[in-house]
mmCIF file with all atom_site columns, C-alpha atoms in Angstrom:
data_model
loop_
_atom_site.group_PDB
_atom_site.id
_atom_site.type_symbol
_atom_site.label_atom_id
_atom_site.label_alt_id
_atom_site.label_comp_id
_atom_site.label_asym_id
_atom_site.label_entity_id
_atom_site.label_seq_id
_atom_site.pdbx_PDB_ins_code
_atom_site.Cartn_x
_atom_site.Cartn_y
_atom_site.Cartn_z
_atom_site.occupancy
_atom_site.B_iso_or_equiv
_atom_site.pdbx_formal_charge
_atom_site.auth_seq_id
_atom_site.auth_comp_id
_atom_site.auth_asym_id
_atom_site.auth_atom_id
_atom_site.pdbx_PDB_model_num
ATOM 1   C CA . MET T 1 1   ? -172.631 121.285 -60.641 1.00 0.00 ? 22  MET T CA 1
ATOM 2   C CA . SER T 1 2   ? -171.725 117.688 -59.816 1.00 0.00 ? 23  SER T CA 1
ATOM 3   C CA . ALA T 1 3   ? -169.520 116.726 -56.887 1.00 0.00 ? 24  ALA T CA 1
ATOM 4   C CA . SER T 1 4   ? -166.800 115.738 -59.340 1.00 0.00 ? 25  SER T CA 1
ATOM 5   C CA . GLN T 1 5   ? -166.935 119.086 -61.109 1.00 0.00 ? 26  GLN T CA 1
ATOM 6   C CA . GLY T 1 6   ? -166.793 120.862 -57.770 1.00 0.00 ? 27  GLY T CA 1
ATOM 7   C CA . LEU T 1 7   ? -163.591 119.021 -56.827 1.00 0.00 ? 28  LEU T CA 1
ATOM 8   C CA . HIS T 1 8   ? -161.872 119.471 -60.176 1.00 0.00 ? 29  HIS T CA 1
ATOM 9   C CA . GLY T 1 9   ? -158.498 121.146 -59.721 1.00 0.00 ? 30  GLY T CA 1
ATOM 10  C CA . GLN T 1 10  ? -158.666 121.086 -55.932 1.00 0.00 ? 31  GLN T CA 1
ATOM 11  C CA . GLN T 1 11  ? -155.862 119.759 -53.781 1.00 0.00 ? 32  GLN T CA 1
ATOM 12  C CA . VAL T 1 12  ? -156.800 117.217 -51.124 1.00 0.00 ? 33  VAL T CA 1
ATOM 13  C CA . ALA T 1 13  ? -154.623 116.072 -48.216 1.00 0.00 ? 34  ALA T CA 1
ATOM 14  C CA . ARG T 1 14  ? -155.652 112.836 -46.517 1.00 0.00 ? 35  ARG T CA 1
ATOM 15  C CA . GLY T 1 15  ? -154.143 112.032 -43.162 1.00 0.00 ? 36  GLY T CA 1
ATOM 16  C CA . GLY T 1 16  ? -154.233 108.261 -42.717 1.00 0.00 ? 37  GLY T CA 1
ATOM 17  C CA . GLY T 1 17  ? -155.997 105.644 -44.775 1.00 0.00 ? 38  GLY T CA 1
ATOM 18  C CA . GLY T 1 18  ? -156.863 102.001 -45.070 1.00 0.00 ? 39  GLY T CA 1
ATOM 19  C CA . GLN T 1 19  ? -158.148 99.403  -47.434 1.00 0.00 ? 40  GLN T CA 1
ATOM 20  C CA . HIS T 1 20  ? -161.243 101.195 -48.781 1.00 0.00 ? 41  HIS T CA 1
ATOM 21  C CA . ASP T 1 21  ? -160.467 104.837 -48.109 1.00 0.00 ? 42  ASP T CA 1
ATOM 22  C CA . ALA T 1 22  ? -159.197 106.083 -51.452 1.00 0.00 ? 43  ALA T CA 1
ATOM 23  C CA . GLY T 1 23  ? -161.244 107.933 -54.020 1.00 0.00 ? 44  GLY T CA 1
ATOM 24  C CA . THR T 1 24  ? -160.718 110.843 -56.347 1.00 0.00 ? 45  THR T CA 1
ATOM 25  C CA . VAL T 1 25  ? -161.958 112.545 -59.482 1.00 0.00 ? 46  VAL T CA 1
ATOM 26  C CA . PRO T 1 26  ? -160.121 113.530 -62.665 1.00 0.00 ? 47  PRO T CA 1
ATOM 27  C CA . GLY T 1 27  ? -158.248 116.807 -62.221 1.00 0.00 ? 48  GLY T CA 1
ATOM 28  C CA . GLN T 1 28  ? -158.049 116.459 -58.446 1.00 0.00 ? 49  GLN T CA 1
ATOM 29  C CA . TYR T 1 29  ? -154.614 116.389 -56.819 1.00 0.00 ? 50  TYR T CA 1
ATOM 30  C CA . THR T 1 30  ? -154.490 114.088 -53.819 1.00 0.00 ? 51  THR T CA 1
ATOM 31  C CA . CYS T 1 31  ? -151.672 113.978 -51.299 1.00 0.00 ? 52  CYS T CA 1
ATOM 32  C CA . LEU T 1 32  ? -151.835 110.872 -49.086 1.00 0.00 ? 53  LEU T CA 1
ATOM 33  C CA . THR T 1 33  ? -150.116 111.056 -45.699 1.00 0.00 ? 54  THR T CA 1
ATOM 34  C CA . GLY T 1 34  ? -149.888 108.430 -43.010 1.00 0.00 ? 55  GLY T CA 1
ATOM 35  C CA . TRP T 1 35  ? -151.025 105.529 -45.202 1.00 0.00 ? 56  TRP T CA 1
ATOM 36  C CA . ARG T 1 36  ? -149.766 102.042 -44.449 1.00 0.00 ? 57  ARG T CA 1
ATOM 37  C CA . GLU T 1 37  ? -147.681 100.707 -47.337 1.00 0.00 ? 58  GLU T CA 1
ATOM 38  C CA . GLU T 1 38  ? -149.803 97.613  -47.978 1.00 0.00 ? 59  GLU T CA 1
ATOM 39  C CA . TYR T 1 39  ? -152.872 99.729  -48.674 1.00 0.00 ? 60  TYR T CA 1
ATOM 40  C CA . LEU T 1 40  ? -151.022 102.154 -50.910 1.00 0.00 ? 61  LEU T CA 1
ATOM 41  C CA . HIS T 1 41  ? -150.384 99.268  -53.282 1.00 0.00 ? 62  HIS T CA 1
ATOM 42  C CA . ILE T 1 42  ? -154.080 98.330  -53.222 1.00 0.00 ? 63  ILE T CA 1
ATOM 43  C CA . VAL T 1 43  ? -155.274 101.821 -54.146 1.00 0.00 ? 64  VAL T CA 1
ATOM 44  C CA . ILE T 1 44  ? -152.616 102.893 -56.623 1.00 0.00 ? 65  ILE T CA 1
ATOM 45  C CA . ASP T 1 45  ? -153.756 100.703 -59.541 1.00 0.00 ? 66  ASP T CA 1
ATOM 46  C CA . PRO T 1 46  ? -157.362 101.945 -59.732 1.00 0.00 ? 67  PRO T CA 1
ATOM 47  C CA . LEU T 1 47  ? -156.233 105.522 -59.206 1.00 0.00 ? 68  LEU T CA 1
ATOM 48  C CA . LEU T 1 48  ? -153.348 105.369 -61.688 1.00 0.00 ? 69  LEU T CA 1
ATOM 49  C CA . GLY T 1 49  ? -153.521 108.349 -64.003 1.00 0.00 ? 70  GLY T CA 1
ATOM 50  C CA . LYS T 1 50  ? -156.140 110.083 -61.862 1.00 0.00 ? 71  LYS T CA 1
ATOM 51  C CA . ILE T 1 51  ? -154.237 111.167 -58.769 1.00 0.00 ? 72  ILE T CA 1
ATOM 52  C CA . GLN T 1 52  ? -150.764 112.256 -57.885 1.00 0.00 ? 73  GLN T CA 1
ATOM 53  C CA . LEU T 1 53  ? -148.988 111.331 -54.653 1.00 0.00 ? 74  LEU T CA 1
ATOM 54  C CA . PHE T 1 54  ? -145.932 113.146 -53.331 1.00 0.00 ? 75  PHE T CA 1
ATOM 55  C CA . SER T 1 55  ? -142.864 111.388 -51.924 1.00 0.00 ? 76  SER T CA 1
ATOM 56  C CA . ASN T 1 56  ? -139.257 110.565 -52.605 1.00 0.00 ? 77  ASN T CA 1
ATOM 57  C CA . LEU T 1 57  ? -139.400 107.061 -51.164 1.00 0.00 ? 78  LEU T CA 1
ATOM 58  C CA . SER T 1 58  ? -140.521 104.885 -54.059 1.00 0.00 ? 79  SER T CA 1
ATOM 59  C CA . SER T 1 59  ? -138.971 104.900 -57.521 1.00 0.00 ? 80  SER T CA 1
ATOM 60  C CA . GLN T 1 60  ? -141.063 101.939 -58.701 1.00 0.00 ? 81  GLN T CA 1
ATOM 61  C CA . PHE T 1 61  ? -144.083 104.109 -59.463 1.00 0.00 ? 82  PHE T CA 1
ATOM 62  C CA . VAL T 1 62  ? -144.395 106.173 -62.606 1.00 0.00 ? 83  VAL T CA 1
ATOM 63  C CA . ALA T 1 63  ? -143.337 109.797 -62.410 1.00 0.00 ? 84  ALA T CA 1
ATOM 64  C CA . ASN T 1 64  ? -146.765 111.203 -61.533 1.00 0.00 ? 85  ASN T CA 1
ATOM 65  C CA . ILE T 1 65  ? -147.329 108.724 -58.701 1.00 0.00 ? 86  ILE T CA 1
ATOM 66  C CA . ARG T 1 66  ? -145.612 109.732 -55.511 1.00 0.00 ? 87  ARG T CA 1
ATOM 67  C CA . TRP T 1 67  ? -146.067 108.840 -51.862 1.00 0.00 ? 88  TRP T CA 1
ATOM 68  C CA . VAL T 1 68  ? -145.739 111.273 -48.995 1.00 0.00 ? 89  VAL T CA 1
ATOM 69  C CA . ASN T 1 69  ? -144.272 109.051 -46.268 1.00 0.00 ? 90  ASN T CA 1
ATOM 70  C CA . ASP T 1 70  ? -143.726 105.557 -44.977 1.00 0.00 ? 91  ASP T CA 1
ATOM 71  C CA . GLY T 1 71  ? -146.821 104.976 -42.904 1.00 0.00 ? 92  GLY T CA 1
ATOM 72  C CA . ILE T 1 72  ? -149.150 106.063 -40.180 1.00 0.00 ? 93  ILE T CA 1
ATOM 73  C CA . HIS T 1 73  ? -146.248 106.556 -37.755 1.00 0.00 ? 94  HIS T CA 1
ATOM 74  C CA . ILE T 1 74  ? -145.456 109.926 -39.315 1.00 0.00 ? 95  ILE T CA 1
ATOM 75  C CA . LEU T 1 75  ? -148.686 111.368 -37.931 1.00 0.00 ? 96  LEU T CA 1
ATOM 76  C CA . ARG T 1 76  ? -147.483 110.706 -34.368 1.00 0.00 ? 97  ARG T CA 1
ATOM 77  C CA . ASP T 1 77  ? -144.303 112.707 -34.991 1.00 0.00 ? 98  ASP T CA 1
ATOM 78  C CA . ARG T 1 78  ? -144.976 116.449 -34.939 1.00 0.00 ? 99  ARG T CA 1
ATOM 79  C CA . SER T 1 79  ? -141.658 117.418 -36.518 1.00 0.00 ? 100 SER T CA 1
ATOM 80  C CA . ALA T 1 80  ? -142.130 114.844 -39.306 1.00 0.00 ? 101 ALA T CA 1
ATOM 81  C CA . VAL T 1 81  ? -145.614 116.173 -40.081 1.00 0.00 ? 102 VAL T CA 1
ATOM 82  C CA . GLU T 1 82  ? -144.351 119.761 -40.152 1.00 0.00 ? 103 GLU T CA 1
ATOM 83  C CA . LYS T 1 83  ? -141.455 118.762 -42.409 1.00 0.00 ? 104 LYS T CA 1
ATOM 84  C CA . ALA T 1 84  ? -143.709 116.802 -44.798 1.00 0.00 ? 105 ALA T CA 1
ATOM 85  C CA . ILE T 1 85  ? -146.085 119.742 -45.281 1.00 0.00 ? 106 ILE T CA 1
ATOM 86  C CA . LYS T 1 86  ? -143.292 122.316 -45.486 1.00 0.00 ? 107 LYS T CA 1
ATOM 87  C CA . ASN T 1 87  ? -141.422 120.299 -48.111 1.00 0.00 ? 108 ASN T CA 1
ATOM 88  C CA . LEU T 1 88  ? -144.347 119.861 -50.485 1.00 0.00 ? 109 LEU T CA 1
ATOM 89  C CA . PRO T 1 89  ? -143.594 121.259 -53.951 1.00 0.00 ? 110 PRO T CA 1
ATOM 90  C CA . ASP T 1 90  ? -145.056 124.689 -54.616 1.00 0.00 ? 111 ASP T CA 1
ATOM 91  C CA . GLU T 1 91  ? -147.842 123.261 -56.782 1.00 0.00 ? 112 GLU T CA 1
ATOM 92  C CA . TRP T 1 92  ? -148.974 121.090 -53.841 1.00 0.00 ? 113 TRP T CA 1
ATOM 93  C CA . LYS T 1 93  ? -148.815 123.614 -51.027 1.00 0.00 ? 114 LYS T CA 1
ATOM 94  C CA . GLU T 1 94  ? -152.247 125.195 -51.472 1.00 0.00 ? 115 GLU T CA 1
ATOM 95  C CA . ILE T 1 95  ? -154.333 122.428 -49.918 1.00 0.00 ? 116 ILE T CA 1
ATOM 96  C CA . ASP T 1 96  ? -158.074 122.975 -50.362 1.00 0.00 ? 117 ASP T CA 1
ATOM 97  C CA . ILE T 1 97  ? -159.454 119.962 -48.481 1.00 0.00 ? 118 ILE T CA 1
ATOM 98  C CA . LEU T 1 98  ? -157.997 118.218 -45.433 1.00 0.00 ? 119 LEU T CA 1
ATOM 99  C CA . VAL T 1 99  ? -159.419 114.798 -44.542 1.00 0.00 ? 120 VAL T CA 1
ATOM 100 C CA . ASN T 1 100 ? -158.290 113.716 -41.071 1.00 0.00 ? 121 ASN T CA 1
ATOM 101 C CA . ASN T 1 101 ? -158.786 109.987 -41.477 1.00 0.00 ? 122 ASN T CA 1
ATOM 102 C CA . ALA T 1 102 ? -156.089 108.471 -39.260 1.00 0.00 ? 123 ALA T CA 1
ATOM 103 C CA . GLY T 1 103 ? -157.474 106.352 -36.460 1.00 0.00 ? 124 GLY T CA 1
ATOM 104 C CA . LEU T 1 104 ? -157.064 102.984 -34.833 1.00 0.00 ? 125 LEU T CA 1
ATOM 105 C CA . GLY T 1 105 ? -158.211 100.895 -31.908 1.00 0.00 ? 126 GLY T CA 1
ATOM 106 C CA . ARG T 1 106 ? -155.873 98.728  -29.864 1.00 0.00 ? 127 ARG T CA 1
ATOM 107 C CA . GLY T 1 107 ? -157.233 96.050  -27.564 1.00 0.00 ? 128 GLY T CA 1
ATOM 108 C CA . LEU T 1 108 ? -160.649 95.689  -25.967 1.00 0.00 ? 129 LEU T CA 1
ATOM 109 C CA . GLU T 1 109 ? -160.235 95.418  -22.203 1.00 0.00 ? 130 GLU T CA 1
ATOM 110 C CA . LYS T 1 110 ? -161.593 96.984  -19.062 1.00 0.00 ? 131 LYS T CA 1
ATOM 111 C CA . LEU T 1 111 ? -159.736 100.168 -18.192 1.00 0.00 ? 132 LEU T CA 1
ATOM 112 C CA . HIS T 1 112 ? -158.037 98.679  -15.119 1.00 0.00 ? 133 HIS T CA 1
ATOM 113 C CA . GLU T 1 113 ? -156.842 95.731  -17.227 1.00 0.00 ? 134 GLU T CA 1
ATOM 114 C CA . GLY T 1 114 ? -155.726 97.758  -20.260 1.00 0.00 ? 135 GLY T CA 1
ATOM 115 C CA . ASN T 1 115 ? -152.312 98.146  -21.855 1.00 0.00 ? 136 ASN T CA 1
ATOM 116 C CA . PRO T 1 116 ? -150.871 101.658 -21.386 1.00 0.00 ? 137 PRO T CA 1
ATOM 117 C CA . ASP T 1 117 ? -148.755 101.248 -24.533 1.00 0.00 ? 138 ASP T CA 1
ATOM 118 C CA . ALA T 1 118 ? -151.960 100.666 -26.507 1.00 0.00 ? 139 ALA T CA 1
ATOM 119 C CA . TRP T 1 119 ? -153.459 103.780 -24.901 1.00 0.00 ? 140 TRP T CA 1
ATOM 120 C CA . ASP T 1 120 ? -150.468 105.843 -26.023 1.00 0.00 ? 141 ASP T CA 1
ATOM 121 C CA . GLU T 1 121 ? -150.756 104.517 -29.584 1.00 0.00 ? 142 GLU T CA 1
ATOM 122 C CA . MET T 1 122 ? -154.452 105.412 -29.808 1.00 0.00 ? 143 MET T CA 1
ATOM 123 C CA . ILE T 1 123 ? -154.001 108.845 -28.236 1.00 0.00 ? 144 ILE T CA 1
ATOM 124 C CA . ASP T 1 124 ? -150.946 109.670 -30.356 1.00 0.00 ? 145 ASP T CA 1
ATOM 125 C CA . THR T 1 125 ? -152.663 108.621 -33.601 1.00 0.00 ? 146 THR T CA 1
ATOM 126 C CA . ASN T 1 126 ? -156.311 109.523 -33.115 1.00 0.00 ? 147 ASN T CA 1
ATOM 127 C CA . ILE T 1 127 ? -155.842 112.832 -31.292 1.00 0.00 ? 148 ILE T CA 1
ATOM 128 C CA . LYS T 1 128 ? -152.294 114.101 -31.699 1.00 0.00 ? 149 LYS T CA 1
ATOM 129 C CA . GLY T 1 129 ? -152.082 113.038 -35.342 1.00 0.00 ? 150 GLY T CA 1
ATOM 130 C CA . LEU T 1 130 ? -155.208 115.036 -36.129 1.00 0.00 ? 151 LEU T CA 1
ATOM 131 C CA . LEU T 1 131 ? -153.859 118.019 -34.194 1.00 0.00 ? 152 LEU T CA 1
ATOM 132 C CA . TYR T 1 132 ? -150.428 117.980 -35.811 1.00 0.00 ? 153 TYR T CA 1
ATOM 133 C CA . ILE T 1 133 ? -151.584 117.843 -39.422 1.00 0.00 ? 154 ILE T CA 1
ATOM 134 C CA . SER T 1 134 ? -154.427 120.301 -38.781 1.00 0.00 ? 155 SER T CA 1
ATOM 135 C CA . ARG T 1 135 ? -151.989 122.782 -37.226 1.00 0.00 ? 156 ARG T CA 1
ATOM 136 C CA . ALA T 1 136 ? -149.706 122.409 -40.245 1.00 0.00 ? 157 ALA T CA 1
ATOM 137 C CA . VAL T 1 137 ? -152.410 122.798 -42.910 1.00 0.00 ? 158 VAL T CA 1
ATOM 138 C CA . ILE T 1 138 ? -155.140 125.107 -41.568 1.00 0.00 ? 159 ILE T CA 1
ATOM 139 C CA . PRO T 1 139 ? -153.068 128.337 -41.378 1.00 0.00 ? 160 PRO T CA 1
ATOM 140 C CA . GLY T 1 140 ? -152.603 128.198 -45.162 1.00 0.00 ? 161 GLY T CA 1
ATOM 141 C CA . MET T 1 141 ? -156.341 127.765 -45.636 1.00 0.00 ? 162 MET T CA 1
ATOM 142 C CA . VAL T 1 142 ? -157.020 130.795 -43.447 1.00 0.00 ? 163 VAL T CA 1
ATOM 143 C CA . GLU T 1 143 ? -154.464 132.862 -45.352 1.00 0.00 ? 164 GLU T CA 1
ATOM 144 C CA . ARG T 1 144 ? -155.978 131.879 -48.712 1.00 0.00 ? 165 ARG T CA 1
ATOM 145 C CA . LYS T 1 145 ? -159.519 132.313 -47.372 1.00 0.00 ? 166 LYS T CA 1
ATOM 146 C CA . ARG T 1 146 ? -160.697 128.928 -48.620 1.00 0.00 ? 167 ARG T CA 1
ATOM 147 C CA . GLY T 1 147 ? -160.703 125.336 -47.448 1.00 0.00 ? 168 GLY T CA 1
ATOM 148 C CA . HIS T 1 148 ? -162.673 122.456 -45.988 1.00 0.00 ? 169 HIS T CA 1
ATOM 149 C CA . ILE T 1 149 ? -161.636 120.230 -43.081 1.00 0.00 ? 170 ILE T CA 1
ATOM 150 C CA . ILE T 1 150 ? -163.323 116.831 -42.783 1.00 0.00 ? 171 ILE T CA 1
ATOM 151 C CA . ASN T 1 151 ? -162.647 114.907 -39.580 1.00 0.00 ? 172 ASN T CA 1
ATOM 152 C CA . ILE T 1 152 ? -163.485 111.203 -39.567 1.00 0.00 ? 173 ILE T CA 1
ATOM 153 C CA . GLY T 1 153 ? -165.045 110.500 -36.201 1.00 0.00 ? 174 GLY T CA 1
ATOM 154 C CA . SER T 1 154 ? -167.247 107.640 -35.013 1.00 0.00 ? 175 SER T CA 1
ATOM 155 C CA . ILE T 1 155 ? -170.452 106.952 -33.163 1.00 0.00 ? 176 ILE T CA 1
ATOM 156 C CA . ALA T 1 156 ? -167.956 105.956 -30.454 1.00 0.00 ? 177 ALA T CA 1
ATOM 157 C CA . GLY T 1 157 ? -167.430 109.701 -30.119 1.00 0.00 ? 178 GLY T CA 1
ATOM 158 C CA . HIS T 1 158 ? -171.041 110.042 -28.970 1.00 0.00 ? 179 HIS T CA 1
ATOM 159 C CA . GLN T 1 159 ? -171.669 106.806 -27.060 1.00 0.00 ? 180 GLN T CA 1
ATOM 160 C CA . VAL T 1 160 ? -169.203 104.667 -25.091 1.00 0.00 ? 181 VAL T CA 1
ATOM 161 C CA . TYR T 1 161 ? -169.398 100.881 -25.521 1.00 0.00 ? 182 TYR T CA 1
ATOM 162 C CA . PRO T 1 162 ? -168.112 98.131  -23.170 1.00 0.00 ? 183 PRO T CA 1
ATOM 163 C CA . ASN T 1 163 ? -164.320 97.878  -23.011 1.00 0.00 ? 184 ASN T CA 1
ATOM 164 C CA . GLY T 1 164 ? -163.950 100.667 -25.558 1.00 0.00 ? 185 GLY T CA 1
ATOM 165 C CA . ASN T 1 165 ? -162.960 103.190 -22.879 1.00 0.00 ? 186 ASN T CA 1
ATOM 166 C CA . VAL T 1 166 ? -159.804 104.816 -24.294 1.00 0.00 ? 187 VAL T CA 1
ATOM 167 C CA . TYR T 1 167 ? -160.710 104.417 -27.963 1.00 0.00 ? 188 TYR T CA 1
ATOM 168 C CA . CYS T 1 168 ? -164.102 105.994 -27.293 1.00 0.00 ? 189 CYS T CA 1
ATOM 169 C CA . ALA T 1 169 ? -162.377 108.779 -25.375 1.00 0.00 ? 190 ALA T CA 1
ATOM 170 C CA . THR T 1 170 ? -160.201 109.558 -28.406 1.00 0.00 ? 191 THR T CA 1
ATOM 171 C CA . LYS T 1 171 ? -163.239 109.724 -30.669 1.00 0.00 ? 192 LYS T CA 1
ATOM 172 C CA . HIS T 1 172 ? -165.022 111.961 -28.181 1.00 0.00 ? 193 HIS T CA 1
ATOM 173 C CA . ALA T 1 173 ? -161.937 114.162 -28.485 1.00 0.00 ? 194 ALA T CA 1
ATOM 174 C CA . VAL T 1 174 ? -162.301 114.219 -32.283 1.00 0.00 ? 195 VAL T CA 1
ATOM 175 C CA . ASN T 1 175 ? -165.904 115.351 -31.834 1.00 0.00 ? 196 ASN T CA 1
ATOM 176 C CA . ALA T 1 176 ? -164.839 118.073 -29.390 1.00 0.00 ? 197 ALA T CA 1
ATOM 177 C CA . LEU T 1 177 ? -162.006 119.226 -31.646 1.00 0.00 ? 198 LEU T CA 1
ATOM 178 C CA . THR T 1 178 ? -164.372 119.393 -34.617 1.00 0.00 ? 199 THR T CA 1
ATOM 179 C CA . GLN T 1 179 ? -166.716 121.640 -32.646 1.00 0.00 ? 200 GLN T CA 1
ATOM 180 C CA . GLY T 1 180 ? -163.746 123.683 -31.472 1.00 0.00 ? 201 GLY T CA 1
ATOM 181 C CA . MET T 1 181 ? -162.539 124.148 -35.061 1.00 0.00 ? 202 MET T CA 1
ATOM 182 C CA . MET T 1 182 ? -166.019 125.285 -36.076 1.00 0.00 ? 203 MET T CA 1
ATOM 183 C CA . ILE T 1 183 ? -165.943 127.937 -33.359 1.00 0.00 ? 204 ILE T CA 1
ATOM 184 C CA . ASP T 1 184 ? -162.357 129.001 -34.063 1.00 0.00 ? 205 ASP T CA 1
ATOM 185 C CA . LEU T 1 185 ? -162.978 129.327 -37.811 1.00 0.00 ? 206 LEU T CA 1
ATOM 186 C CA . VAL T 1 186 ? -166.468 130.835 -37.678 1.00 0.00 ? 207 VAL T CA 1
ATOM 187 C CA . ASP T 1 187 ? -165.118 134.213 -38.818 1.00 0.00 ? 208 ASP T CA 1
ATOM 188 C CA . THR T 1 188 ? -163.451 132.678 -41.887 1.00 0.00 ? 209 THR T CA 1
ATOM 189 C CA . PRO T 1 189 ? -164.794 131.018 -45.064 1.00 0.00 ? 210 PRO T CA 1
ATOM 190 C CA . ILE T 1 190 ? -163.271 127.692 -43.933 1.00 0.00 ? 211 ILE T CA 1
ATOM 191 C CA . ARG T 1 191 ? -165.785 124.873 -43.523 1.00 0.00 ? 212 ARG T CA 1
ATOM 192 C CA . VAL T 1 192 ? -165.476 122.080 -40.940 1.00 0.00 ? 213 VAL T CA 1
ATOM 193 C CA . SER T 1 193 ? -167.359 118.793 -41.145 1.00 0.00 ? 214 SER T CA 1
ATOM 194 C CA . THR T 1 194 ? -167.321 115.414 -39.460 1.00 0.00 ? 215 THR T CA 1
ATOM 195 C CA . VAL T 1 195 ? -168.321 111.945 -40.646 1.00 0.00 ? 216 VAL T CA 1
ATOM 196 C CA . ASP T 1 196 ? -169.203 109.610 -37.764 1.00 0.00 ? 217 ASP T CA 1
ATOM 197 C CA . PRO T 1 197 ? -169.691 106.022 -39.005 1.00 0.00 ? 218 PRO T CA 1
ATOM 198 C CA . GLY T 1 198 ? -171.021 103.088 -37.055 1.00 0.00 ? 219 GLY T CA 1
ATOM 199 C CA . LEU T 1 199 ? -169.496 99.622  -37.286 1.00 0.00 ? 220 LEU T CA 1
ATOM 200 C CA . VAL T 1 200 ? -167.642 99.244  -40.587 1.00 0.00 ? 221 VAL T CA 1
ATOM 201 C CA . GLU T 1 201 ? -166.018 96.001  -41.708 1.00 0.00 ? 222 GLU T CA 1
ATOM 202 C CA . THR T 1 202 ? -162.490 97.000  -42.705 1.00 0.00 ? 223 THR T CA 1
ATOM 203 C CA . GLU T 1 203 ? -159.086 96.058  -41.303 1.00 0.00 ? 224 GLU T CA 1
ATOM 204 C CA . PHE T 1 204 ? -159.975 97.993  -38.124 1.00 0.00 ? 225 PHE T CA 1
ATOM 205 C CA . SER T 1 205 ? -160.681 94.901  -36.008 1.00 0.00 ? 226 SER T CA 1
ATOM 206 C CA . ASP T 1 206 ? -157.604 93.103  -37.369 1.00 0.00 ? 227 ASP T CA 1
ATOM 207 C CA . VAL T 1 207 ? -155.532 96.017  -36.098 1.00 0.00 ? 228 VAL T CA 1
ATOM 208 C CA . ARG T 1 208 ? -157.423 96.194  -32.823 1.00 0.00 ? 229 ARG T CA 1
ATOM 209 C CA . PHE T 1 209 ? -156.779 92.518  -32.104 1.00 0.00 ? 230 PHE T CA 1
ATOM 210 C CA . TYR T 1 210 ? -153.174 92.540  -33.357 1.00 0.00 ? 231 TYR T CA 1
ATOM 211 C CA . GLY T 1 211 ? -153.821 90.346  -36.388 1.00 0.00 ? 232 GLY T CA 1
ATOM 212 C CA . ASP T 1 212 ? -156.126 87.801  -34.689 1.00 0.00 ? 233 ASP T CA 1
ATOM 213 C CA . LYS T 1 213 ? -158.459 87.370  -37.655 1.00 0.00 ? 234 LYS T CA 1
ATOM 214 C CA . GLU T 1 214 ? -160.750 84.858  -35.950 1.00 0.00 ? 235 GLU T CA 1
ATOM 215 C CA . ARG T 1 215 ? -161.451 87.274  -33.118 1.00 0.00 ? 236 ARG T CA 1
ATOM 216 C CA . ALA T 1 216 ? -161.819 90.112  -35.601 1.00 0.00 ? 237 ALA T CA 1
ATOM 217 C CA . LYS T 1 217 ? -164.483 88.188  -37.565 1.00 0.00 ? 238 LYS T CA 1
ATOM 218 C CA . LYS T 1 218 ? -166.591 87.754  -34.427 1.00 0.00 ? 239 LYS T CA 1
ATOM 219 C CA . THR T 1 219 ? -166.985 91.518  -34.255 1.00 0.00 ? 240 THR T CA 1
ATOM 220 C CA . TYR T 1 220 ? -169.309 91.423  -37.266 1.00 0.00 ? 241 TYR T CA 1
ATOM 221 C CA . GLN T 1 221 ? -171.233 88.222  -36.566 1.00 0.00 ? 242 GLN T CA 1
ATOM 222 C CA . GLY T 1 222 ? -175.014 88.357  -36.482 1.00 0.00 ? 243 GLY T CA 1
ATOM 223 C CA . TYR T 1 223 ? -175.667 91.309  -38.772 1.00 0.00 ? 244 TYR T CA 1
ATOM 224 C CA . LYS T 1 224 ? -174.397 93.062  -41.885 1.00 0.00 ? 245 LYS T CA 1
ATOM 225 C CA . PRO T 1 225 ? -172.066 95.958  -41.048 1.00 0.00 ? 246 PRO T CA 1
ATOM 226 C CA . LEU T 1 226 ? -171.233 98.907  -43.259 1.00 0.00 ? 247 LEU T CA 1
ATOM 227 C CA . GLU T 1 227 ? -168.339 98.624  -45.688 1.00 0.00 ? 248 GLU T CA 1
ATOM 228 C CA . GLY T 1 228 ? -165.545 101.070 -46.298 1.00 0.00 ? 249 GLY T CA 1
ATOM 229 C CA . ASP T 1 229 ? -167.041 102.110 -49.635 1.00 0.00 ? 250 ASP T CA 1
ATOM 230 C CA . ASP T 1 230 ? -170.235 103.198 -47.850 1.00 0.00 ? 251 ASP T CA 1
ATOM 231 C CA . ILE T 1 231 ? -168.237 105.791 -45.952 1.00 0.00 ? 252 ILE T CA 1
ATOM 232 C CA . ALA T 1 232 ? -165.906 106.822 -48.803 1.00 0.00 ? 253 ALA T CA 1
#
């Protein structure tokens, strides 16, 4: 059986996404949560007719294209996450695969020179966002006795790099939470996996440096990094 055949008819929830993170197969229902609007427009065209998104926010898309929310901010709001999952139509409620993909870096300074607001944004997105959507989705998987959780981590969750202190700490947390989920779900059929990429050239550094594209480009100078498609 091919990977595409194995995913046919399954419902996938993706928490967070960027420029190269979308992908699907015919017959797969995909619910995107926490995606920034600019990247939704990039991925909708190639996926048109292959996936369905759920939302009531955009009437410009055809009837089978819906969008679950208005951006990554929803993942930092526990009540909004709970409401979004609770309000899914009946045909969308039985989520088979949860991809916890939300994550960002903000700034690159020594800890004692860092911005506490940036720390809060990374902690709220990278850790709390994963917790909130996992808490909302996993009980249904346990009840149905099927499901797969895929947490997108990083090598930063295994090795700290200079000035990456808080970001690396959040990815270490993702690694710890993945192991914790494995332990907590060991007596169920639910599978838990993690994907821990190295340096990938996406919009990550643009976000980290608040839109300073020149500084972002320097991150990848001197060698060829991975691309988003390599991970997807």
